């Protein structure tokens, strides 16, 4: 297939682009490099630098079999302080994309949605049938796009899949997580192990969990990428399917830090800090629907292996 990967210079987008190329697809990456890195675009992909909202019509006019839409603003804290950036950058851009796909007859869409669409869960593990009540603007914008996709699929025959990611981690060789503004737990802990930070802050030790710290479902970026390929193969015209992607097992912040200590051999000092606004206590996925419908099987669910891959990537970049 000839596929357009928006945000293919970012963390998840670049890993997926690499896997799509390995699977024999033709890949064009569209990214404005606002947070991505041109050198993360895999060799073999054609790269177009541009703002989706401005160029998407011209790009899709050349004819594509599908779009994988990763490009987005994705910092929960920033979304609360500057919501306009998220409603414009995420929602308006996605509507432009959907309109351009309709105009040019692009048949398939895979969209990067998020566990943040659910908000504080009433039931854990979280199934796709759980109520959506996002606790932050980031999650609200992704949910709005999910709704838009549902109506475009029904009205215009789009074959669409939204994948709701839980906590993506790990790396694929030289492609990994390197945000200019890093807020994610594992990369921050690994910065401590590298000596770039003195300690990791634990955001709250008084949560209603076993050890008092928040619990998350960490999924390896390669397992996540595999689900995108399966979603493309299984999509049906006129249907919008939604799948949660996680391993179904939760790890607390303290367990993650302990795993990083074990993998890196560094003591990793930790200090307890106040809770972070917008954090739910526990987010764990039920990915039964993806397993049943797509035949998706995460193969790298072990947290030690996930951290090890992230550490190898981080250390290699540091030493380069
Ligand atoms: N945390 C710390 N200290 C830090 C950073 C994070 O204690 O320095 C804690 C957070 O409070 C949270 C956990 O570690 O409890 C994980 O935090 P991340 O920032 O790594 O990830 P989030 O769970 O906040 O969010 C991620 C994605 C969202 C997505 C969500 C869904 O960034 O886009 O997972 O599970 F919606």
XYZ file of C-alpha atoms and ligand atoms in Angstrom:
356
model
C 0.000 0.000 0.000
C 1.036 3.623 -0.482
C 0.682 5.188 2.975
C 0.943 8.685 4.400
C 2.333 8.845 7.934
C 1.666 12.181 9.588
C 3.962 12.795 12.538
C 6.401 10.219 11.186
C 9.342 12.175 12.620
C 8.025 11.668 16.158
C 8.535 8.762 18.549
C 5.639 6.402 17.765
C 5.214 7.638 14.180
C 8.840 6.989 13.222
C 8.825 3.465 14.685
C 5.590 2.686 12.807
C 6.968 4.144 9.587
C 10.006 1.873 9.916
C 7.812 -1.195 10.443
C 5.567 -0.289 7.496
C 8.617 -0.049 5.240
C 9.862 -3.422 6.496
C 6.462 -4.882 5.642
C 6.921 -3.691 2.047
C 4.684 -0.616 2.020
C 5.525 2.669 0.299
C 5.749 5.358 2.995
C 5.548 9.141 2.790
C 6.123 11.035 6.043
C 4.490 14.430 6.597
C 5.744 16.294 9.669
C 6.215 19.959 10.567
C 9.142 19.085 12.889
C 7.550 21.093 15.706
C 8.411 18.261 18.086
C 9.816 15.556 15.783
C 13.319 15.063 14.407
C 14.118 14.767 10.705
C 16.791 12.147 11.423
C 14.129 9.925 13.020
C 12.354 9.557 9.649
C 13.424 6.076 8.526
C 15.577 5.678 5.431
C 13.343 4.615 2.586
C 10.480 6.963 3.471
C 9.918 10.124 1.443
C 9.841 13.108 3.766
C 7.648 16.185 3.314
C 8.078 18.976 5.829
C 4.873 20.914 6.213
C 1.867 21.940 8.254
C -0.877 19.347 7.699
C -3.664 21.905 7.746
C -2.006 23.800 4.895
C -0.609 21.076 2.656
C -2.765 17.982 3.183
C -4.971 18.550 0.111
C -1.969 18.832 -2.210
C -0.270 15.827 -0.648
C -3.301 13.496 -0.819
C -4.035 14.606 -4.392
C -1.188 12.364 -5.597
C -3.179 9.321 -4.406
C -2.775 7.212 -1.259
C -4.273 3.954 0.010
C -4.307 5.144 3.582
C -3.211 7.601 6.251
C -1.744 6.879 9.671
C -2.341 10.042 11.668
C 0.150 10.394 14.533
C 0.849 14.134 14.338
C -0.547 15.844 17.428
C 0.118 17.975 20.453
C 0.370 15.494 23.317
C 1.395 17.092 26.613
C -1.352 16.786 29.203
C -0.090 19.683 31.380
C 0.341 22.054 28.430
C -3.152 21.176 27.197
C -4.588 22.528 30.444
C -2.601 25.771 30.257
C -2.972 26.439 26.529
C -6.138 24.623 25.359
C -6.423 26.596 22.106
C -3.170 25.053 20.903
C -4.797 21.614 21.324
C -8.224 22.384 19.859
C -6.581 24.001 16.839
C -3.514 21.772 16.516
C -5.341 18.487 17.097
C -9.034 18.885 16.235
C -9.033 21.450 13.414
C -6.078 19.725 11.786
C -7.841 16.352 11.955
C -10.978 17.817 10.330
C -8.847 19.225 7.500
C -7.324 15.793 7.094
C -10.727 14.062 7.032
C -12.056 16.542 4.468
C -9.004 16.076 2.261
C -9.324 12.269 2.524
C -12.954 12.558 1.477
C -12.127 14.865 -1.420
C -9.359 12.657 -2.771
C -10.993 9.314 -1.995
C -8.306 8.076 0.438
C -9.919 4.893 1.762
C -8.191 4.018 5.077
C -7.321 5.827 8.289
C -5.536 4.698 11.455
C -5.686 7.319 14.199
C -3.566 7.627 17.351
C -6.114 7.988 20.113
C -5.374 7.645 23.815
C -6.376 6.138 27.143
C -6.787 9.756 28.252
C -10.202 9.706 26.503
C -11.560 7.615 29.402
C -10.539 9.842 32.314
C -10.735 8.335 35.800
C -11.867 4.753 35.137
C -14.849 3.197 36.900
C -13.702 -0.267 35.955
C -10.148 -1.686 35.597
C -8.928 -3.122 33.219
C -10.659 -0.569 30.976
C -12.692 -1.949 28.041
C -13.645 0.150 24.987
C -17.234 0.179 26.251
C -16.198 2.203 29.332
C -17.639 5.732 29.524
C -15.431 8.455 28.061
C -14.981 11.387 30.440
C -11.540 12.890 29.849
C -9.984 14.753 32.779
C -7.766 16.928 30.571
C -7.945 18.927 27.344
C -5.548 16.608 25.561
C -7.891 13.642 26.094
C -10.913 15.772 25.182
C -9.400 16.748 21.822
C -8.574 13.136 20.972
C -12.111 12.082 21.905
C -13.568 14.852 19.720
C -11.538 13.526 16.792
C -12.747 9.986 17.494
C -16.343 11.266 17.224
C -15.568 13.094 13.980
C -14.032 9.943 12.512
C -17.135 7.927 13.429
C -19.363 10.287 11.481
C -17.032 10.569 8.469
C -16.756 6.764 8.308
C -20.537 6.332 8.387
C -21.285 9.121 5.894
C -18.401 8.763 3.450
C -17.373 5.102 3.629
C -14.014 5.636 5.307
C -12.412 2.467 6.736
C -11.172 3.825 10.048
C -9.524 2.562 13.211
C -8.713 4.499 16.382
C -6.046 2.941 18.565
C -6.182 4.069 22.183
C -2.639 3.883 23.486
C -1.886 3.378 27.133
C 1.701 4.193 28.255
C 4.019 3.716 25.291
C 7.638 2.953 26.164
C 10.753 1.169 24.909
C 12.630 1.797 21.676
C 13.374 0.215 18.326
C 17.148 0.251 17.935
C 18.145 3.821 17.181
C 14.554 5.112 17.192
C 13.182 6.050 20.593
C 11.683 8.714 22.787
C 13.505 12.075 22.721
C 11.223 14.958 23.436
C 12.679 18.436 23.924
C 10.270 18.812 26.839
C 10.296 15.418 28.526
C 7.466 14.661 30.947
C 7.249 10.863 30.727
C 8.329 8.684 33.610
C 10.724 6.177 32.024
C 12.827 8.644 29.970
C 13.061 10.962 33.001
C 14.215 8.137 35.275
C 16.814 7.134 32.673
C 18.075 10.727 32.595
C 18.820 10.317 36.313
C 20.755 7.128 35.546
C 22.785 9.067 32.962
C 23.608 11.760 35.512
C 21.585 14.414 33.675
C 19.177 14.826 36.615
C 19.825 14.489 40.329
C 16.672 12.615 41.204
C 13.264 11.542 39.978
C 10.194 13.107 41.567
C 7.412 10.705 42.488
C 4.150 12.579 41.946
C 2.265 11.513 45.047
C 2.642 8.602 47.445
C -0.900 8.791 48.782
C -2.867 7.332 45.869
C -5.337 4.514 46.544
C -2.965 1.850 45.194
C -0.888 -0.883 46.848
C 2.277 1.195 47.331
C 0.568 4.591 47.141
C 1.961 5.541 43.695
C 0.086 5.671 40.367
C -0.277 2.515 38.318
C 0.066 2.469 34.519
C 0.027 -0.093 31.715
C 3.330 0.151 29.811
C 3.322 -1.113 26.235
C 6.368 -1.619 24.024
C 6.417 0.705 21.021
C 7.045 -2.254 18.680
C 3.953 -4.106 19.926
C 2.052 -0.878 19.375
C 3.434 -0.566 15.840
C 2.350 -4.128 15.028
C -1.226 -3.226 15.954
C -1.175 -0.429 13.335
C -0.302 -2.872 10.580
C -3.064 -5.233 11.702
C -5.529 -2.338 11.867
C -4.741 -1.408 8.261
C -5.227 -4.987 7.074
C -8.514 -5.466 8.950
C -10.230 -2.142 8.245
C -13.688 -2.199 6.635
C -15.213 0.590 4.529
C -17.875 2.553 6.405
C -16.762 1.290 9.835
C -14.926 3.068 12.609
C -13.409 0.594 15.048
C -11.841 1.527 18.366
C -9.239 -0.594 20.160
C -7.387 -0.200 23.442
C -3.711 -1.100 23.300
C -1.990 -2.136 26.500
C -0.695 -5.286 28.168
C -3.408 -5.543 30.797
C -0.877 -5.373 33.637
C -0.222 -2.318 35.762
C 3.074 -1.195 37.266
C 3.367 1.469 39.928
C 5.728 4.433 39.670
C 7.878 2.830 42.385
C 7.968 -0.496 40.533
C 9.073 1.278 37.358
C 11.842 3.104 39.226
C 12.980 -0.192 40.813
C 13.074 -1.820 37.370
C 15.187 1.080 36.065
C 17.579 0.617 39.022
C 17.902 -3.069 38.195
C 18.468 -2.464 34.457
C 20.888 0.459 34.782
C 22.702 -0.504 37.990
C 22.293 3.116 39.119
C 20.815 3.905 42.583
C 18.383 6.496 41.031
C 17.509 8.736 43.983
C 13.767 9.436 44.229
C 11.946 12.125 46.188
C 8.233 12.307 46.838
C 6.563 15.385 45.324
C 2.927 16.571 45.256
C 0.424 14.869 42.957
C 0.363 16.073 39.330
C -2.924 17.641 38.205
C -5.035 15.474 35.918
C -3.384 12.134 36.822
C -5.787 9.213 37.324
C -4.642 6.726 40.024
C -4.795 3.612 37.838
C -4.898 3.177 34.040
C -4.779 -0.399 32.831
C -6.137 -1.587 29.477
C -8.315 -4.452 28.547
C -7.054 -5.141 25.030
C -9.277 -8.172 24.543
C -11.034 -6.592 21.572
C -7.756 -6.017 19.701
C -6.699 -9.574 20.441
C -10.022 -11.016 19.275
C -10.667 -8.852 16.185
C -7.139 -8.131 14.965
C -5.320 -11.189 16.273
C -2.939 -8.792 18.034
C -0.553 -10.401 20.523
C 1.870 -8.178 22.420
C 5.211 -9.979 22.432
C 7.288 -7.622 24.530
C 5.098 -7.224 27.615
C 7.880 -7.745 30.148
C 8.567 -4.429 31.893
C 12.274 -5.231 32.341
C 12.654 -5.771 28.591
C 10.777 -2.548 27.838
C 13.049 -0.556 30.154
C 16.146 -2.332 28.812
C 15.330 -1.302 25.229
C 14.709 2.288 26.347
C 17.981 2.277 28.300
C 20.040 0.902 25.392
C 18.616 3.591 23.124
C 19.209 6.345 25.708
C 22.760 5.264 26.484
C 23.697 4.896 22.816
C 22.464 8.431 22.051
C 24.312 9.801 25.067
C 27.579 8.163 24.033
C 27.278 9.113 20.367
N 5.395 10.444 37.047
C 6.142 10.695 38.183
N 7.242 11.479 38.048
C 7.633 12.023 36.867
C 6.865 11.751 35.704
C 5.742 10.955 35.831
O 5.821 10.250 39.290
O 8.640 12.748 36.839
C 4.223 9.569 37.169
C 2.937 10.233 36.701
O 2.358 10.967 37.756
C 2.114 9.026 36.288
C 3.170 8.019 35.793
O 4.402 8.467 36.335
O 1.477 8.483 37.388
C 3.275 7.970 34.296
O 3.401 9.295 33.827
P 3.747 9.664 32.310
O 3.868 11.144 32.240
O 4.909 8.834 31.868
O 2.494 9.142 31.506
P 0.932 9.468 31.715
O 0.338 8.258 32.352
O 0.690 10.742 32.380
O 0.432 9.697 30.233
C 0.680 8.820 29.179
C 0.665 9.600 27.874
C -0.712 10.148 27.608
C -1.714 9.031 27.653
C -1.603 8.278 28.953
C -2.561 7.137 28.922
O 1.585 10.655 27.917
O -0.733 10.702 26.337
O -0.278 7.830 29.130
O -2.246 6.170 29.832
F -2.964 9.514 27.559
